mmCIF file with all atom_site columns, C-alpha atoms and ligand atoms in Angstrom:
data_model
loop_
_atom_site.group_PDB
_atom_site.id
_atom_site.type_symbol
_atom_site.label_atom_id
_atom_site.label_alt_id
_atom_site.label_comp_id
_atom_site.label_asym_id
_atom_site.label_entity_id
_atom_site.label_seq_id
_atom_site.pdbx_PDB_ins_code
_atom_site.Cartn_x
_atom_site.Cartn_y
_atom_site.Cartn_z
_atom_site.occupancy
_atom_site.B_iso_or_equiv
_atom_site.pdbx_formal_charge
_atom_site.auth_seq_id
_atom_site.auth_comp_id
_atom_site.auth_asym_id
_atom_site.auth_atom_id
_atom_site.pdbx_PDB_model_num
ATOM   1   C  CA  . MET A 1 1   ? 43.975 60.027 -6.615  1.00 56.00 ? 251 MET A CA  1
ATOM   2   C  CA  . ILE A 1 2   ? 43.656 58.468 -10.099 1.00 60.00 ? 252 ILE A CA  1
ATOM   3   C  CA  . CYS A 1 3   ? 41.915 60.891 -12.441 1.00 69.00 ? 253 CYS A CA  1
ATOM   4   C  CA  . LYS A 1 4   ? 40.242 60.174 -15.779 1.00 73.00 ? 254 LYS A CA  1
ATOM   5   C  CA  . SER A 1 5   ? 43.140 61.525 -17.813 1.00 74.00 ? 255 SER A CA  1
ATOM   6   C  CA  . ALA A 1 6   ? 45.305 58.823 -16.226 1.00 76.00 ? 256 ALA A CA  1
ATOM   7   C  CA  . LEU A 1 7   ? 42.938 56.230 -17.716 1.00 84.00 ? 257 LEU A CA  1
ATOM   8   C  CA  . ALA A 1 8   ? 42.976 58.013 -21.069 1.00 84.00 ? 258 ALA A CA  1
ATOM   9   C  CA  . LYS A 1 9   ? 46.711 57.382 -21.392 1.00 92.00 ? 259 LYS A CA  1
ATOM   10  C  CA  . ASP A 1 10  ? 45.980 53.621 -21.599 1.00 95.00 ? 260 ASP A CA  1
ATOM   11  C  CA  . ILE A 1 11  ? 44.173 54.351 -24.877 1.00 96.00 ? 261 ILE A CA  1
ATOM   12  C  CA  . ASP A 1 12  ? 46.123 53.757 -28.065 1.00 96.00 ? 262 ASP A CA  1
ATOM   13  C  CA  . HIS A 1 13  ? 43.828 55.916 -30.195 1.00 96.00 ? 263 HIS A CA  1
ATOM   14  C  CA  . VAL A 1 14  ? 40.282 57.255 -30.251 1.00 96.00 ? 264 VAL A CA  1
ATOM   15  C  CA  . LEU A 1 15  ? 38.101 55.202 -32.578 1.00 97.00 ? 265 LEU A CA  1
ATOM   16  C  CA  . VAL A 1 16  ? 34.758 56.998 -32.176 1.00 98.00 ? 266 VAL A CA  1
ATOM   17  C  CA  . SER A 1 17  ? 34.838 60.558 -30.858 1.00 97.00 ? 267 SER A CA  1
ATOM   18  C  CA  . ALA A 1 18  ? 32.218 62.081 -28.546 1.00 97.00 ? 268 ALA A CA  1
ATOM   19  C  CA  . GLU A 1 19  ? 30.931 64.141 -31.480 1.00 98.00 ? 269 GLU A CA  1
ATOM   20  C  CA  . GLU A 1 20  ? 30.610 61.108 -33.735 1.00 98.00 ? 270 GLU A CA  1
ATOM   21  C  CA  . LEU A 1 21  ? 28.872 59.182 -30.937 1.00 98.00 ? 271 LEU A CA  1
ATOM   22  C  CA  . ASP A 1 22  ? 26.352 61.991 -30.588 1.00 98.00 ? 272 ASP A CA  1
ATOM   23  C  CA  . GLY A 1 23  ? 25.586 61.838 -34.311 1.00 98.00 ? 273 GLY A CA  1
ATOM   24  C  CA  . ILE A 1 24  ? 25.241 58.041 -34.257 1.00 98.00 ? 274 ILE A CA  1
ATOM   25  C  CA  . VAL A 1 25  ? 22.843 58.106 -31.297 1.00 98.00 ? 275 VAL A CA  1
ATOM   26  C  CA  . THR A 1 26  ? 20.770 60.886 -32.893 1.00 98.00 ? 276 THR A CA  1
ATOM   27  C  CA  . ALA A 1 27  ? 20.435 58.836 -36.090 1.00 98.00 ? 277 ALA A CA  1
ATOM   28  C  CA  . ILE A 1 28  ? 19.365 55.668 -34.245 1.00 98.00 ? 278 ILE A CA  1
ATOM   29  C  CA  . ALA A 1 29  ? 16.849 57.611 -32.135 1.00 98.00 ? 279 ALA A CA  1
ATOM   30  C  CA  . GLY A 1 30  ? 15.371 58.997 -35.362 1.00 98.00 ? 280 GLY A CA  1
ATOM   31  C  CA  . GLU A 1 31  ? 14.960 55.481 -36.792 1.00 98.00 ? 281 GLU A CA  1
ATOM   32  C  CA  . ILE A 1 32  ? 13.312 54.191 -33.606 1.00 98.00 ? 282 ILE A CA  1
ATOM   33  C  CA  . ASP A 1 33  ? 11.006 57.227 -33.435 1.00 97.00 ? 283 ASP A CA  1
ATOM   34  C  CA  . ARG A 1 34  ? 9.912  56.493 -36.993 1.00 97.00 ? 284 ARG A CA  1
ATOM   35  C  CA  . ASP A 1 35  ? 9.474  52.732 -36.535 1.00 96.00 ? 285 ASP A CA  1
ATOM   36  C  CA  . TYR A 1 36  ? 7.687  52.843 -33.173 1.00 96.00 ? 286 TYR A CA  1
ATOM   37  C  CA  . GLY A 1 37  ? 5.723  56.089 -33.484 1.00 91.00 ? 287 GLY A CA  1
ATOM   38  C  CA  . GLU A 1 38  ? 2.460  54.177 -33.808 1.00 86.00 ? 288 GLU A CA  1
ATOM   39  C  CA  . CYS A 1 39  ? 3.025  51.605 -31.081 1.00 78.00 ? 289 CYS A CA  1
ATOM   40  C  CA  . GLY A 1 40  ? 1.036  53.434 -28.427 1.00 83.00 ? 290 GLY A CA  1
ATOM   41  C  CA  . GLY A 1 41  ? 3.528  53.504 -25.587 1.00 85.00 ? 291 GLY A CA  1
ATOM   42  C  CA  . SER A 1 42  ? 4.325  49.789 -25.569 1.00 94.00 ? 292 SER A CA  1
ATOM   43  C  CA  . LEU A 1 43  ? 8.035  50.266 -26.349 1.00 97.00 ? 293 LEU A CA  1
ATOM   44  C  CA  . LEU A 1 44  ? 10.423 48.914 -23.739 1.00 98.00 ? 294 LEU A CA  1
ATOM   45  C  CA  . LEU A 1 45  ? 14.118 49.662 -24.063 1.00 98.00 ? 295 LEU A CA  1
ATOM   46  C  CA  . LEU A 1 46  ? 15.947 46.795 -22.396 1.00 98.00 ? 296 LEU A CA  1
ATOM   47  C  CA  . GLY A 1 47  ? 19.524 47.715 -21.557 1.00 98.00 ? 297 GLY A CA  1
ATOM   48  C  CA  . ILE A 1 48  ? 22.076 44.990 -21.007 1.00 98.00 ? 298 ILE A CA  1
ATOM   49  C  CA  . LEU A 1 49  ? 24.142 45.864 -17.956 1.00 97.00 ? 299 LEU A CA  1
ATOM   50  C  CA  . LYS A 1 50  ? 26.597 47.278 -17.564 1.00 97.00 ? 300 LYS A CA  1
ATOM   51  C  CA  . GLY A 1 51  ? 28.051 48.207 -20.942 1.00 97.00 ? 301 GLY A CA  1
ATOM   52  C  CA  . SER A 1 52  ? 24.890 49.725 -22.427 1.00 98.00 ? 302 SER A CA  1
ATOM   53  C  CA  . VAL A 1 53  ? 24.140 52.314 -19.726 1.00 98.00 ? 303 VAL A CA  1
ATOM   54  C  CA  . VAL A 1 54  ? 25.818 55.346 -21.302 1.00 98.00 ? 304 VAL A CA  1
ATOM   55  C  CA  . PHE A 1 55  ? 24.414 54.614 -24.769 1.00 98.00 ? 305 PHE A CA  1
ATOM   56  C  CA  . MET A 1 56  ? 20.982 53.833 -23.318 1.00 98.00 ? 306 MET A CA  1
ATOM   57  C  CA  . ALA A 1 57  ? 20.860 57.083 -21.314 1.00 98.00 ? 307 ALA A CA  1
ATOM   58  C  CA  . ASP A 1 58  ? 21.791 59.175 -24.353 1.00 98.00 ? 308 ASP A CA  1
ATOM   59  C  CA  . LEU A 1 59  ? 19.424 57.243 -26.637 1.00 98.00 ? 309 LEU A CA  1
ATOM   60  C  CA  . MET A 1 60  ? 16.347 57.569 -24.431 1.00 98.00 ? 310 MET A CA  1
ATOM   61  C  CA  . LYS A 1 61  ? 16.905 61.320 -24.062 1.00 98.00 ? 311 LYS A CA  1
ATOM   62  C  CA  . LYS A 1 62  ? 16.833 61.719 -27.840 1.00 98.00 ? 312 LYS A CA  1
ATOM   63  C  CA  . LEU A 1 63  ? 13.632 59.701 -28.395 1.00 97.00 ? 313 LEU A CA  1
ATOM   64  C  CA  . THR A 1 64  ? 10.467 61.741 -28.771 1.00 96.00 ? 314 THR A CA  1
ATOM   65  C  CA  . ILE A 1 65  ? 8.068  58.792 -28.379 1.00 96.00 ? 315 ILE A CA  1
ATOM   66  C  CA  . PRO A 1 66  ? 7.018  57.451 -24.949 1.00 95.00 ? 316 PRO A CA  1
ATOM   67  C  CA  . VAL A 1 67  ? 9.285  54.703 -23.689 1.00 96.00 ? 317 VAL A CA  1
ATOM   68  C  CA  . GLU A 1 68  ? 9.837  52.589 -20.607 1.00 97.00 ? 318 GLU A CA  1
ATOM   69  C  CA  . ILE A 1 69  ? 13.192 51.163 -19.652 1.00 98.00 ? 319 ILE A CA  1
ATOM   70  C  CA  . ASP A 1 70  ? 14.378 48.028 -17.920 1.00 98.00 ? 320 ASP A CA  1
ATOM   71  C  CA  . PHE A 1 71  ? 17.618 46.137 -17.529 1.00 98.00 ? 321 PHE A CA  1
ATOM   72  C  CA  . MET A 1 72  ? 19.026 42.644 -17.574 1.00 98.00 ? 322 MET A CA  1
ATOM   73  C  CA  . LYS A 1 73  ? 22.498 41.567 -16.668 1.00 97.00 ? 323 LYS A CA  1
ATOM   74  C  CA  . VAL A 1 74  ? 24.279 38.728 -18.380 1.00 94.00 ? 324 VAL A CA  1
ATOM   75  C  CA  . SER A 1 75  ? 27.829 37.544 -18.387 1.00 86.00 ? 325 SER A CA  1
ATOM   76  C  CA  . SER A 1 76  ? 29.815 35.995 -21.149 1.00 75.00 ? 326 SER A CA  1
ATOM   77  C  CA  . TYR A 1 77  ? 33.180 37.537 -20.415 1.00 58.00 ? 327 TYR A CA  1
ATOM   78  C  CA  . GLY A 1 78  ? 35.488 36.885 -17.517 1.00 54.00 ? 328 GLY A CA  1
ATOM   79  C  CA  . LYS A 1 79  ? 38.303 39.290 -16.796 1.00 48.00 ? 329 LYS A CA  1
ATOM   80  C  CA  . SER A 1 80  ? 39.938 38.789 -20.159 1.00 58.00 ? 330 SER A CA  1
ATOM   81  C  CA  . THR A 1 81  ? 39.158 40.130 -23.615 1.00 64.00 ? 331 THR A CA  1
ATOM   82  C  CA  . GLU A 1 82  ? 37.861 36.764 -24.848 1.00 63.00 ? 332 GLU A CA  1
ATOM   83  C  CA  . SER A 1 83  ? 34.266 35.613 -24.565 1.00 62.00 ? 333 SER A CA  1
ATOM   84  C  CA  . SER A 1 84  ? 33.695 32.371 -22.658 1.00 64.00 ? 334 SER A CA  1
ATOM   85  C  CA  . GLY A 1 85  ? 30.967 31.488 -25.178 1.00 68.00 ? 335 GLY A CA  1
ATOM   86  C  CA  . ARG A 1 86  ? 28.423 30.737 -22.433 1.00 80.00 ? 336 ARG A CA  1
ATOM   87  C  CA  . ILE A 1 87  ? 25.689 33.179 -21.458 1.00 89.00 ? 337 ILE A CA  1
ATOM   88  C  CA  . ASN A 1 88  ? 24.606 33.388 -17.822 1.00 91.00 ? 338 ASN A CA  1
ATOM   89  C  CA  . ILE A 1 89  ? 21.633 35.513 -16.765 1.00 95.00 ? 339 ILE A CA  1
ATOM   90  C  CA  . ILE A 1 90  ? 22.702 37.314 -13.612 1.00 95.00 ? 340 ILE A CA  1
ATOM   91  C  CA  . LEU A 1 91  ? 19.747 39.713 -13.336 1.00 96.00 ? 341 LEU A CA  1
ATOM   92  C  CA  . ASP A 1 92  ? 16.474 38.709 -14.957 1.00 96.00 ? 342 ASP A CA  1
ATOM   93  C  CA  . LEU A 1 93  ? 13.416 40.811 -15.853 1.00 95.00 ? 343 LEU A CA  1
ATOM   94  C  CA  . GLN A 1 94  ? 10.871 40.988 -13.044 1.00 92.00 ? 344 GLN A CA  1
ATOM   95  C  CA  . ARG A 1 95  ? 7.742  41.863 -15.024 1.00 93.00 ? 345 ARG A CA  1
ATOM   96  C  CA  . SER A 1 96  ? 4.519  40.180 -16.044 1.00 94.00 ? 346 SER A CA  1
ATOM   97  C  CA  . ASP A 1 97  ? 3.555  42.405 -18.998 1.00 95.00 ? 347 ASP A CA  1
ATOM   98  C  CA  . LEU A 1 98  ? 5.856  41.047 -21.722 1.00 96.00 ? 348 LEU A CA  1
ATOM   99  C  CA  . SER A 1 99  ? 2.951  39.974 -23.929 1.00 96.00 ? 349 SER A CA  1
ATOM   100 C  CA  . SER A 1 100 ? 2.007  43.626 -24.403 1.00 96.00 ? 350 SER A CA  1
ATOM   101 C  CA  . ARG A 1 101 ? 5.581  44.887 -24.839 1.00 97.00 ? 351 ARG A CA  1
ATOM   102 C  CA  . ASP A 1 102 ? 7.577  45.704 -27.946 1.00 97.00 ? 352 ASP A CA  1
ATOM   103 C  CA  . ILE A 1 103 ? 11.153 45.279 -26.774 1.00 98.00 ? 353 ILE A CA  1
ATOM   104 C  CA  . ILE A 1 104 ? 14.342 46.733 -28.170 1.00 98.00 ? 354 ILE A CA  1
ATOM   105 C  CA  . ILE A 1 105 ? 17.383 45.146 -26.554 1.00 98.00 ? 355 ILE A CA  1
ATOM   106 C  CA  . VAL A 1 106 ? 20.083 47.811 -26.221 1.00 98.00 ? 356 VAL A CA  1
ATOM   107 C  CA  . GLU A 1 107 ? 23.692 46.592 -26.295 1.00 98.00 ? 357 GLU A CA  1
ATOM   108 C  CA  . ASP A 1 108 ? 27.056 48.307 -26.344 1.00 98.00 ? 358 ASP A CA  1
ATOM   109 C  CA  . ILE A 1 109 ? 28.725 45.974 -28.843 1.00 98.00 ? 359 ILE A CA  1
ATOM   110 C  CA  . ILE A 1 110 ? 28.186 42.717 -30.736 1.00 97.00 ? 360 ILE A CA  1
ATOM   111 C  CA  . ASP A 1 111 ? 31.150 40.434 -30.952 1.00 95.00 ? 361 ASP A CA  1
ATOM   112 C  CA  . SER A 1 112 ? 30.449 36.692 -31.316 1.00 94.00 ? 362 SER A CA  1
ATOM   113 C  CA  . GLY A 1 113 ? 26.703 37.458 -31.489 1.00 95.00 ? 363 GLY A CA  1
ATOM   114 C  CA  . ARG A 1 114 ? 25.938 34.938 -28.752 1.00 94.00 ? 364 ARG A CA  1
ATOM   115 C  CA  . THR A 1 115 ? 24.570 37.402 -26.175 1.00 95.00 ? 365 THR A CA  1
ATOM   116 C  CA  . LEU A 1 116 ? 22.015 39.029 -28.460 1.00 97.00 ? 366 LEU A CA  1
ATOM   117 C  CA  . SER A 1 117 ? 20.901 35.863 -30.228 1.00 96.00 ? 367 SER A CA  1
ATOM   118 C  CA  . TYR A 1 118 ? 20.418 34.127 -26.871 1.00 95.00 ? 368 TYR A CA  1
ATOM   119 C  CA  . LEU A 1 119 ? 18.514 37.051 -25.338 1.00 97.00 ? 369 LEU A CA  1
ATOM   120 C  CA  . THR A 1 120 ? 16.291 37.508 -28.396 1.00 97.00 ? 370 THR A CA  1
ATOM   121 C  CA  . GLU A 1 121 ? 15.198 33.863 -28.164 1.00 97.00 ? 371 GLU A CA  1
ATOM   122 C  CA  . TYR A 1 122 ? 14.851 34.050 -24.387 1.00 97.00 ? 372 TYR A CA  1
ATOM   123 C  CA  . LEU A 1 123 ? 12.498 37.056 -24.540 1.00 97.00 ? 373 LEU A CA  1
ATOM   124 C  CA  . LYS A 1 124 ? 10.417 35.530 -27.324 1.00 97.00 ? 374 LYS A CA  1
ATOM   125 C  CA  . ILE A 1 125 ? 10.057 32.270 -25.398 1.00 97.00 ? 375 ILE A CA  1
ATOM   126 C  CA  . ASN A 1 126 ? 8.980  34.339 -22.392 1.00 96.00 ? 376 ASN A CA  1
ATOM   127 C  CA  . GLY A 1 127 ? 6.171  35.884 -24.436 1.00 96.00 ? 377 GLY A CA  1
ATOM   128 C  CA  . ALA A 1 128 ? 7.365  39.329 -25.532 1.00 97.00 ? 378 ALA A CA  1
ATOM   129 C  CA  . ARG A 1 129 ? 5.098  40.744 -28.269 1.00 97.00 ? 379 ARG A CA  1
ATOM   130 C  CA  . SER A 1 130 ? 8.095  41.690 -30.399 1.00 97.00 ? 380 SER A CA  1
ATOM   131 C  CA  . VAL A 1 131 ? 11.854 41.750 -29.941 1.00 98.00 ? 381 VAL A CA  1
ATOM   132 C  CA  . LYS A 1 132 ? 14.364 43.831 -31.888 1.00 98.00 ? 382 LYS A CA  1
ATOM   133 C  CA  . THR A 1 133 ? 18.007 44.570 -31.181 1.00 98.00 ? 383 THR A CA  1
ATOM   134 C  CA  . CYS A 1 134 ? 20.046 47.747 -31.144 1.00 98.00 ? 384 CYS A CA  1
ATOM   135 C  CA  . THR A 1 135 ? 23.794 47.929 -30.772 1.00 98.00 ? 385 THR A CA  1
ATOM   136 C  CA  . LEU A 1 136 ? 26.078 50.909 -30.731 1.00 98.00 ? 386 LEU A CA  1
ATOM   137 C  CA  . LEU A 1 137 ? 29.073 49.024 -32.152 1.00 98.00 ? 387 LEU A CA  1
ATOM   138 C  CA  . ASP A 1 138 ? 29.453 45.867 -34.203 1.00 98.00 ? 388 ASP A CA  1
ATOM   139 C  CA  . LYS A 1 139 ? 32.486 43.695 -34.901 1.00 97.00 ? 389 LYS A CA  1
ATOM   140 C  CA  . PRO A 1 140 ? 31.082 41.540 -37.731 1.00 96.00 ? 390 PRO A CA  1
ATOM   141 C  CA  . SER A 1 141 ? 34.437 39.841 -38.354 1.00 96.00 ? 391 SER A CA  1
ATOM   142 C  CA  . ARG A 1 142 ? 34.175 38.162 -34.924 1.00 95.00 ? 392 ARG A CA  1
ATOM   143 C  CA  . ARG A 1 143 ? 30.772 36.561 -35.439 1.00 96.00 ? 393 ARG A CA  1
ATOM   144 C  CA  . GLU A 1 144 ? 30.403 32.935 -34.268 1.00 94.00 ? 394 GLU A CA  1
ATOM   145 C  CA  . VAL A 1 145 ? 26.624 32.742 -34.714 1.00 95.00 ? 395 VAL A CA  1
ATOM   146 C  CA  . ASP A 1 146 ? 24.605 34.278 -37.506 1.00 95.00 ? 396 ASP A CA  1
ATOM   147 C  CA  . PHE A 1 147 ? 23.157 37.484 -36.130 1.00 95.00 ? 397 PHE A CA  1
ATOM   148 C  CA  . VAL A 1 148 ? 22.200 40.802 -37.693 1.00 96.00 ? 398 VAL A CA  1
ATOM   149 C  CA  . PRO A 1 149 ? 21.025 43.618 -35.379 1.00 98.00 ? 399 PRO A CA  1
ATOM   150 C  CA  . ASP A 1 150 ? 17.999 45.720 -36.347 1.00 98.00 ? 400 ASP A CA  1
ATOM   151 C  CA  . TYR A 1 151 ? 19.691 48.998 -35.375 1.00 98.00 ? 401 TYR A CA  1
ATOM   152 C  CA  . ARG A 1 152 ? 23.434 49.437 -35.521 1.00 98.00 ? 402 ARG A CA  1
ATOM   153 C  CA  . GLY A 1 153 ? 25.560 52.469 -34.836 1.00 98.00 ? 403 GLY A CA  1
ATOM   154 C  CA  . ARG A 1 154 ? 28.887 51.622 -36.408 1.00 98.00 ? 404 ARG A CA  1
ATOM   155 C  CA  . GLU A 1 155 ? 30.945 48.702 -37.599 1.00 98.00 ? 405 GLU A CA  1
ATOM   156 C  CA  . ILE A 1 156 ? 34.401 48.540 -36.075 1.00 98.00 ? 406 ILE A CA  1
ATOM   157 C  CA  . PRO A 1 157 ? 37.448 46.391 -36.808 1.00 97.00 ? 407 PRO A CA  1
ATOM   158 C  CA  . ASP A 1 158 ? 38.505 43.488 -34.605 1.00 96.00 ? 408 ASP A CA  1
ATOM   159 C  CA  . GLU A 1 159 ? 40.123 45.525 -31.837 1.00 95.00 ? 409 GLU A CA  1
ATOM   160 C  CA  . PHE A 1 160 ? 39.341 45.619 -28.127 1.00 96.00 ? 410 PHE A CA  1
ATOM   161 C  CA  . VAL A 1 161 ? 37.664 48.931 -27.338 1.00 97.00 ? 411 VAL A CA  1
ATOM   162 C  CA  . VAL A 1 162 ? 36.682 50.732 -24.136 1.00 97.00 ? 412 VAL A CA  1
ATOM   163 C  CA  . GLY A 1 163 ? 34.852 53.891 -23.101 1.00 97.00 ? 413 GLY A CA  1
ATOM   164 C  CA  . TYR A 1 164 ? 31.277 55.195 -23.440 1.00 98.00 ? 414 TYR A CA  1
ATOM   165 C  CA  . GLY A 1 165 ? 30.123 52.308 -21.218 1.00 98.00 ? 415 GLY A CA  1
ATOM   166 C  CA  . LEU A 1 166 ? 32.516 49.634 -22.442 1.00 98.00 ? 416 LEU A CA  1
ATOM   167 C  CA  . ASP A 1 167 ? 35.049 48.312 -19.977 1.00 96.00 ? 417 ASP A CA  1
ATOM   168 C  CA  . TYR A 1 168 ? 38.145 46.278 -19.521 1.00 95.00 ? 418 TYR A CA  1
ATOM   169 C  CA  . ALA A 1 169 ? 38.143 44.677 -16.050 1.00 93.00 ? 419 ALA A CA  1
ATOM   170 C  CA  . GLU A 1 170 ? 35.466 47.252 -15.008 1.00 95.00 ? 420 GLU A CA  1
ATOM   171 C  CA  . LYS A 1 171 ? 37.618 50.251 -15.916 1.00 95.00 ? 421 LYS A CA  1
ATOM   172 C  CA  . TYR A 1 172 ? 37.293 52.957 -18.606 1.00 96.00 ? 422 TYR A CA  1
ATOM   173 C  CA  . ARG A 1 173 ? 33.442 52.967 -18.788 1.00 97.00 ? 423 ARG A CA  1
ATOM   174 C  CA  . ALA A 1 174 ? 33.201 56.708 -18.011 1.00 96.00 ? 424 ALA A CA  1
ATOM   175 C  CA  . LEU A 1 175 ? 35.424 57.876 -20.854 1.00 96.00 ? 425 LEU A CA  1
ATOM   176 C  CA  . PRO A 1 176 ? 33.300 60.058 -23.199 1.00 96.00 ? 426 PRO A CA  1
ATOM   177 C  CA  . PHE A 1 177 ? 34.703 58.440 -26.378 1.00 97.00 ? 427 PHE A CA  1
ATOM   178 C  CA  . VAL A 1 178 ? 35.346 54.907 -27.650 1.00 98.00 ? 428 VAL A CA  1
ATOM   179 C  CA  . GLY A 1 179 ? 39.031 54.114 -27.854 1.00 97.00 ? 429 GLY A CA  1
ATOM   180 C  CA  . VAL A 1 180 ? 41.271 51.170 -28.647 1.00 97.00 ? 430 VAL A CA  1
ATOM   181 C  CA  . LEU A 1 181 ? 42.970 49.915 -25.509 1.00 96.00 ? 431 LEU A CA  1
ATOM   182 C  CA  . LYS A 1 182 ? 46.743 49.629 -25.669 1.00 96.00 ? 432 LYS A CA  1
ATOM   183 C  CA  . GLU A 1 183 ? 47.593 45.968 -26.065 1.00 93.00 ? 433 GLU A CA  1
ATOM   184 C  CA  . GLU A 1 184 ? 50.131 46.122 -23.231 1.00 94.00 ? 434 GLU A CA  1
ATOM   185 C  CA  . ILE A 1 185 ? 47.249 46.754 -20.790 1.00 93.00 ? 435 ILE A CA  1
ATOM   186 C  CA  . TYR A 1 186 ? 45.542 43.421 -21.351 1.00 87.00 ? 436 TYR A CA  1
ATOM   187 C  CA  . ALA A 1 187 ? 48.630 41.458 -22.387 1.00 85.00 ? 437 ALA A CA  1
ATOM   188 C  CA  . LYS A 1 188 ? 50.083 41.977 -18.884 1.00 67.00 ? 438 LYS A CA  1
HETATM 189 P  P1  . IMP B 2 .   ? 29.057 38.588 -27.715 1.00 66.52 ? 32  IMP B P1  1
HETATM 190 O  O1  . IMP B 2 .   ? 28.080 37.745 -26.954 1.00 66.52 ? 32  IMP B O1  1
HETATM 191 O  O2  . IMP B 2 .   ? 30.323 37.815 -28.020 1.00 66.52 ? 32  IMP B O2  1
HETATM 192 O  O3  . IMP B 2 .   ? 28.476 39.244 -28.933 1.00 66.52 ? 32  IMP B O3  1
HETATM 193 O  O4  . IMP B 2 .   ? 29.602 39.663 -26.716 1.00 66.52 ? 32  IMP B O4  1
HETATM 194 C  C1  . IMP B 2 .   ? 29.023 40.857 -26.480 1.00 66.52 ? 32  IMP B C1  1
HETATM 195 C  C2  . IMP B 2 .   ? 29.586 41.414 -25.190 1.00 66.52 ? 32  IMP B C2  1
HETATM 196 O  O5  . IMP B 2 .   ? 31.003 41.261 -25.114 1.00 66.52 ? 32  IMP B O5  1
HETATM 197 C  C3  . IMP B 2 .   ? 29.352 42.899 -25.093 1.00 66.52 ? 32  IMP B C3  1
HETATM 198 O  O6  . IMP B 2 .   ? 28.163 43.189 -24.425 1.00 66.52 ? 32  IMP B O6  1
HETATM 199 C  C4  . IMP B 2 .   ? 30.550 43.385 -24.301 1.00 66.52 ? 32  IMP B C4  1
HETATM 200 O  O7  . IMP B 2 .   ? 30.247 43.347 -22.924 1.00 66.52 ? 32  IMP B O7  1
HETATM 201 C  C5  . IMP B 2 .   ? 31.632 42.392 -24.572 1.00 66.52 ? 32  IMP B C5  1
HETATM 202 N  N1  . IMP B 2 .   ? 32.610 42.903 -25.559 1.00 66.52 ? 32  IMP B N1  1
HETATM 203 C  C6  . IMP B 2 .   ? 32.837 42.454 -26.800 1.00 66.52 ? 32  IMP B C6  1
HETATM 204 N  N2  . IMP B 2 .   ? 33.802 43.133 -27.427 1.00 66.52 ? 32  IMP B N2  1
HETATM 205 C  C7  . IMP B 2 .   ? 34.209 44.076 -26.537 1.00 66.52 ? 32  IMP B C7  1
HETATM 206 C  C8  . IMP B 2 .   ? 35.195 45.139 -26.590 1.00 66.52 ? 32  IMP B C8  1
HETATM 207 O  O8  . IMP B 2 .   ? 35.899 45.369 -27.595 1.00 66.52 ? 32  IMP B O8  1
HETATM 208 N  N3  . IMP B 2 .   ? 35.303 45.896 -25.473 1.00 66.52 ? 32  IMP B N3  1
HETATM 209 C  C9  . IMP B 2 .   ? 34.554 45.703 -24.353 1.00 66.52 ? 32  IMP B C9  1
HETATM 210 N  N4  . IMP B 2 .   ? 33.628 44.734 -24.265 1.00 66.52 ? 32  IMP B N4  1
HETATM 211 C  C10 . IMP B 2 .   ? 33.448 43.927 -25.347 1.00 66.52 ? 32  IMP B C10 1
HETATM 212 MG MG1 . MG  B 3 .   ? 27.969 44.060 -22.554 1.00 66.52 ? 33  MG  B MG1 1
#
């Protein structure tokens, strides 16, 4: 049986510890509570599968205002660590109430910026009342399109990271911290 500690040995070093993650999520929840306190229950947290699930679960638990959740699934990455640059919607929203919804798109990480800029436009075109974006991590040095998230946990350098929802080839999502993957793992 492969246990989690076996996966942890593929990590070069921890970049964001579980304790730091907890502090980051608490701070973002506080900002959202403040900004959406008056919105009367119209807030919809829209998680982008699969990378956002751990962040999303922790974030919604820390919010004190009423919130609904939903998910979309998109793909821009294949098996490698490089984005293909094309966004495909794999699972779309199945709801007819977007015109009365204030949406916050919840992402694990922004890299080129293509996913979030595409989804923001897509939701606006489909009639959402408002659309903001929230990302746990941001690699601004990798940006290919101009995009600034409304809520951002932490900037990180241009390194491929896993854990706390983020994967490489579907592995490492359940690690409780964000770590830099050893290069030999994806250079194989
Ligand atoms: P973007 O469209 O290039 O901004 O890509 C964002 C998506 O790429 C994220 O939702 C992640 O799924 C993936 N991604 C980007 N950088 C990393 C990383 O370092 N580790 C794991 N996934 C990443
Ligand atoms: Mg993702």
